[in-house]
């Protein structure tokens, strides 16, 4: 297997032996809710989200992770005029479902901020129905910048399931990995990300493009920090906006230091709940001890690529 990162060396040396992950602290059952998201149809989308929350509870999930901007769909023009605040009517639907079924819910919504701008938001709701994290996507694609403002905060929250950090979709691109690095530095044991992974209409399962685009960056974070990275994406054809005619194709992922632990089906019709029992990692390092751990693994802080 090719190395996930490299650096220049003045003298050839043997690579450091990989450090085995520390013993896990139990398991967390996560439901990855690959949801059909229809552009400009928040009522129907939220109804499906509530159904998947109920399915996750029936399968004894501790947490269910739902897709990015599941209210209006990603970059749908209606969001420019109809987005709601958080807390607000759309987030309230999800909060009530979380409280009714007694589990954690993480979902992507479009937020009309107090400053009047829209944000590509993710919320984490506890089993009491309270929002304990609200995050705004930072690594916005050029095509979505007319729709959403750039976020300015990162959060990690302590829960009985472990320390959870939240980001969104392209925040986990290779060029956005500093966001994941920072969440790991903040102590995250789980990094969870609502997403809307899209491809051209002609792409099929035989052309799966996600090994490099998603498995690789997730694996870098997982192996460097011993974190679990989970992302759930929508399914369906995109109607309206700059990506009209493309499709969201599932392929939700859960990756830890050992590799891919769960994966959703890859096609535009793969609306499903993927249930995964994920080991909670033991992450004792804090502060500069994390830097020392990274150095032992061969990571270099003092050289450009």
Coordinates of C-alpha atoms in Angstrom, one line a residue:
X1 CA 0.0 0.0 0.0
X2 CA 1.4 3.5 -0.8
X3 CA 2.2 5.8 2.0
X4 CA -0.5 8.3 2.9
X5 CA 2.0 11.1 3.4
X6 CA 5.6 11.7 2.6
X7 CA 8.5 14.0 3.3
X8 CA 12.0 14.6 2.0
X9 CA 15.0 13.1 3.9
X10 CA 18.6 13.9 3.6
X11 CA 19.7 10.4 4.5
X12 CA 17.7 7.3 3.6
X13 CA 16.3 5.6 6.7
X14 CA 13.8 2.9 7.3
X15 CA 10.3 4.2 7.8
X16 CA 9.1 4.1 11.4
X17 CA 7.1 1.1 12.4
X18 CA 3.4 1.9 12.6
X19 CA 2.0 2.2 16.1
X20 CA -0.9 -0.1 16.8
X21 CA -4.1 1.6 17.8
X22 CA -4.6 1.7 21.6
X23 CA -7.4 -0.5 23.0
X24 CA -10.9 0.7 22.3
X25 CA -13.2 2.1 25.0
X26 CA -16.3 0.1 23.9
X27 CA -18.4 0.6 20.8
X28 CA -20.8 3.2 19.4
X29 CA -23.6 2.1 17.1
X30 CA -24.0 4.6 14.3
X31 CA -26.7 4.7 11.7
X32 CA -25.6 6.3 8.4
X33 CA -28.8 7.5 6.9
X34 CA -28.4 7.7 3.1
X35 CA -31.5 9.9 2.4
X36 CA -33.2 10.8 -0.8
X37 CA -33.0 14.6 -0.8
X38 CA -35.2 16.4 -3.3
X39 CA -34.3 19.9 -4.4
X40 CA -36.7 22.6 -2.9
X41 CA -38.8 20.1 -1.0
X42 CA -38.0 20.6 2.7
X43 CA -41.3 19.1 4.0
X44 CA -40.8 15.8 2.2
X45 CA -37.1 15.7 3.0
X46 CA -37.6 16.3 6.7
X47 CA -40.4 13.6 6.8
X48 CA -37.9 11.1 5.3
X49 CA -35.3 12.2 7.8
X50 CA -37.7 11.6 10.7
X51 CA -38.4 8.1 9.3
X52 CA -34.7 7.3 9.2
X53 CA -34.3 8.5 12.8
X54 CA -37.1 6.1 13.8
X55 CA -35.4 3.3 11.9
X56 CA -32.1 4.0 13.6
X57 CA -33.7 3.9 17.0
X58 CA -35.4 0.6 16.1
X59 CA -32.0 -0.8 15.4
X60 CA -30.7 0.5 18.7
X61 CA -28.4 3.1 17.2
X62 CA -26.7 5.6 19.6
X63 CA -26.3 8.2 16.9
X64 CA -27.8 8.7 13.4
X65 CA -25.9 10.8 10.9
X66 CA -27.9 12.4 8.1
X67 CA -26.8 14.2 4.9
X68 CA -25.8 17.8 4.1
X69 CA -28.4 20.5 3.5
X70 CA -31.2 17.9 3.7
X71 CA -33.8 20.6 3.8
X72 CA -33.5 22.2 0.4
X73 CA -30.7 20.1 -1.1
X74 CA -27.2 21.4 -1.7
X75 CA -27.1 24.6 -3.8
X76 CA -30.8 24.6 -4.6
X77 CA -31.9 28.2 -5.4
X78 CA -34.9 28.1 -3.1
X79 CA -32.6 28.1 -0.1
X80 CA -31.6 31.6 -1.0
X81 CA -35.0 32.9 -0.1
X82 CA -36.6 30.2 2.2
X83 CA -33.8 29.2 4.5
X84 CA -34.7 29.2 8.2
X85 CA -32.8 30.1 11.4
X86 CA -31.4 27.5 13.8
X87 CA -33.1 26.9 16.2
X88 CA -36.1 27.2 13.9
X89 CA -38.9 25.2 12.3
X90 CA -36.7 22.7 10.4
X91 CA -34.3 22.0 13.2
X92 CA -37.2 21.7 15.6
X93 CA -38.5 18.8 13.6
X94 CA -35.2 16.9 14.0
X95 CA -35.0 17.9 17.7
X96 CA -38.4 16.5 18.4
X97 CA -37.5 13.2 16.7
X98 CA -34.2 12.9 18.6
X99 CA -36.1 13.4 21.9
X100 CA -38.9 11.0 20.9
X101 CA -36.5 8.2 20.0
X102 CA -33.8 9.0 22.6
X103 CA -30.7 9.1 20.4
X104 CA -28.2 11.6 19.0
X105 CA -28.9 13.1 15.6
X106 CA -26.4 14.9 13.4
X107 CA -27.9 16.5 10.3
X108 CA -27.1 19.1 7.7
X109 CA -29.4 22.1 7.2
X110 CA -29.3 25.5 5.5
X111 CA -29.3 28.2 8.1
X112 CA -30.4 31.8 7.7
X113 CA -28.0 33.4 10.1
X114 CA -28.7 36.3 12.4
X115 CA -26.4 38.4 10.1
X116 CA -28.8 37.7 7.2
X117 CA -26.5 35.4 5.4
X118 CA -27.0 31.7 4.6
X119 CA -24.8 29.0 6.0
X120 CA -24.2 25.4 5.1
X121 CA -24.8 24.2 8.6
X122 CA -24.6 20.9 10.6
X123 CA -26.2 20.4 14.0
X124 CA -25.7 17.7 16.6
X125 CA -28.7 17.1 18.8
X126 CA -28.6 15.1 22.0
X127 CA -31.2 12.5 23.1
X128 CA -33.1 15.2 25.0
X129 CA -33.7 17.1 21.8
X130 CA -31.2 19.9 22.5
X131 CA -28.7 21.2 19.9
X132 CA -25.2 20.8 21.5
X133 CA -23.2 21.7 18.4
X134 CA -23.9 24.0 15.5
X135 CA -21.2 24.2 12.8
X136 CA -20.9 26.2 9.5
X137 CA -19.0 24.6 6.6
X138 CA -15.6 26.2 6.0
X139 CA -14.2 24.5 2.9
X140 CA -16.8 25.8 0.5
X141 CA -16.6 24.7 -3.2
X142 CA -16.5 27.6 -5.6
X143 CA -19.8 26.6 -7.0
X144 CA -21.5 26.9 -3.6
X145 CA -20.1 30.2 -2.5
X146 CA -23.0 32.2 -4.0
X147 CA -25.3 30.2 -1.7
X148 CA -23.4 30.0 1.6
X149 CA -21.0 32.1 3.7
X150 CA -17.8 30.7 5.1
X151 CA -18.0 29.4 8.6
X152 CA -15.7 30.7 11.3
X153 CA -15.8 28.2 14.2
X154 CA -14.9 24.6 15.1
X155 CA -16.3 22.7 18.0
X156 CA -15.7 19.4 19.8
X157 CA -18.3 18.3 22.4
X158 CA -18.0 15.8 25.2
X159 CA -20.8 13.2 25.2
X160 CA -21.3 9.8 26.8
X161 CA -20.5 8.3 23.4
X162 CA -17.1 10.1 23.4
X163 CA -15.7 13.4 22.1
X164 CA -17.4 14.3 18.9
X165 CA -16.3 16.9 16.3
X166 CA -18.5 18.0 13.4
X167 CA -17.7 19.2 10.0
X168 CA -19.3 19.0 6.5
X169 CA -18.5 17.2 3.3
X170 CA -15.6 19.0 1.5
X171 CA -14.1 20.0 4.8
X172 CA -12.7 16.4 4.5
X173 CA -11.2 16.9 1.0
X174 CA -7.4 16.6 1.0
X175 CA -7.1 20.4 0.6
X176 CA -9.4 20.8 3.6
X177 CA -7.7 18.4 6.0
X178 CA -6.4 21.1 8.3
X179 CA -10.0 21.3 9.5
X180 CA -9.9 17.6 10.5
X181 CA -6.4 18.0 11.9
X182 CA -7.7 20.8 14.2
X183 CA -10.7 18.8 15.3
X184 CA -8.3 15.9 16.2
X185 CA -6.1 18.4 18.1
X186 CA -9.2 19.5 20.0
X187 CA -9.6 15.9 21.2
X188 CA -12.2 14.5 18.8
X189 CA -12.5 10.8 18.9
X190 CA -15.2 10.8 16.3
X191 CA -15.3 13.3 13.4
X192 CA -18.8 13.1 11.8
X193 CA -19.7 14.9 8.6
X194 CA -23.1 15.3 6.8
X195 CA -22.3 15.3 3.0
X196 CA -23.8 15.4 -0.5
X197 CA -21.3 13.6 -2.7
X198 CA -22.1 14.2 -6.3
X199 CA -21.0 12.8 -9.7
X200 CA -21.8 13.3 -13.3
X201 CA -25.0 11.5 -14.4
X202 CA -22.9 9.1 -16.5
X203 CA -20.9 7.7 -13.6
X204 CA -22.0 4.2 -12.4
X205 CA -20.8 1.8 -9.7
X206 CA -18.2 0.5 -12.0
X207 CA -16.5 3.9 -12.1
X208 CA -16.4 4.4 -8.3
X209 CA -14.2 7.5 -7.8
X210 CA -14.2 7.6 -4.0
X211 CA -11.1 5.7 -3.1
X212 CA -8.8 8.6 -3.6
X213 CA -11.4 11.4 -3.0
X214 CA -12.8 10.0 0.3
X215 CA -11.1 6.9 1.6
X216 CA -7.7 8.4 1.4
X217 CA -8.3 11.6 3.4
X218 CA -10.4 9.8 6.0
X219 CA -7.6 7.2 6.4
X220 CA -5.0 9.9 6.8
X221 CA -6.8 11.4 9.8
X222 CA -7.8 8.0 11.2
X223 CA -4.2 6.6 11.1
X224 CA -2.5 9.8 12.2
X225 CA -4.7 10.5 15.2
X226 CA -6.6 7.2 15.9
X227 CA -9.9 8.9 15.3
X228 CA -13.0 7.5 13.6
X229 CA -14.3 9.5 10.6
X230 CA -17.9 9.0 9.5
X231 CA -19.7 10.7 6.7
X232 CA -23.2 10.2 5.3
X233 CA -24.4 11.4 2.0
X234 CA -27.7 11.9 0.1
X235 CA -28.9 10.1 -2.9
X236 CA -31.0 11.1 -5.9
X237 CA -30.8 13.3 -9.0
X238 CA -30.1 17.0 -8.5
X239 CA -32.8 19.4 -9.7
X240 CA -32.1 23.1 -9.9
X241 CA -29.0 25.1 -9.3
X242 CA -25.5 24.8 -10.8
X243 CA -25.3 21.0 -10.5
X244 CA -28.6 20.3 -12.1
X245 CA -28.5 16.9 -13.9
X246 CA -25.8 15.5 -11.7
X247 CA -26.6 12.9 -9.0
X248 CA -25.8 12.1 -5.4
X249 CA -24.8 8.5 -5.1
X250 CA -24.5 7.4 -1.5
X251 CA -21.3 5.5 -0.7
X252 CA -21.4 6.8 2.9
X253 CA -18.2 5.8 4.8
X254 CA -17.0 5.0 8.3
X255 CA -13.2 4.7 8.6
X256 CA -10.9 4.1 11.6
X257 CA -7.2 3.4 12.0
X258 CA -7.8 -0.2 10.8
X259 CA -9.4 0.9 7.6
X260 CA -13.0 1.1 6.2
X261 CA -15.4 -0.3 8.7
X262 CA -18.7 0.4 6.9
X263 CA -19.8 1.7 3.5
X264 CA -23.1 2.5 1.9
X265 CA -24.2 1.3 -1.5
X266 CA -23.0 3.4 -4.4
X267 CA -25.8 4.6 -6.7
X268 CA -28.4 7.3 -6.9
X269 CA -31.2 5.0 -5.7
X270 CA -29.4 3.7 -2.6
X271 CA -31.6 5.2 0.0
X272 CA -30.8 3.1 3.1
X273 CA -29.8 3.1 6.7
X274 CA -26.3 1.6 7.1
X275 CA -25.7 0.5 10.7
X276 CA -22.1 0.2 12.0
X277 CA -20.8 -0.7 15.4
X278 CA -17.6 1.4 15.7
X279 CA -15.0 1.1 18.3
X280 CA -14.5 4.2 20.4
X281 CA -10.8 5.0 20.2
X282 CA -8.6 5.7 23.1
X283 CA -6.8 9.0 22.6
X284 CA -4.8 9.9 25.7
X285 CA -2.5 12.5 24.1
X286 CA -3.2 16.2 24.6
X287 CA -1.5 19.3 23.4
X288 CA 2.2 18.9 22.4
X289 CA 2.0 15.2 23.2
X290 CA 0.0 14.9 20.0
X291 CA 2.9 16.5 18.1
X292 CA 5.3 14.1 19.6
X293 CA 3.1 11.2 18.6
X294 CA 2.9 12.5 15.0
X295 CA 6.7 12.8 14.8
X296 CA 7.0 9.2 15.9
X297 CA 4.8 8.3 12.9
X298 CA 7.0 10.3 10.5
X299 CA 5.0 13.4 10.2
X300 CA 7.0 16.5 9.5
X301 CA 6.0 20.0 10.6
X302 CA 9.1 21.9 9.2
X303 CA 9.1 21.2 5.5
X304 CA 6.9 22.2 2.6
X305 CA 5.7 19.2 0.4

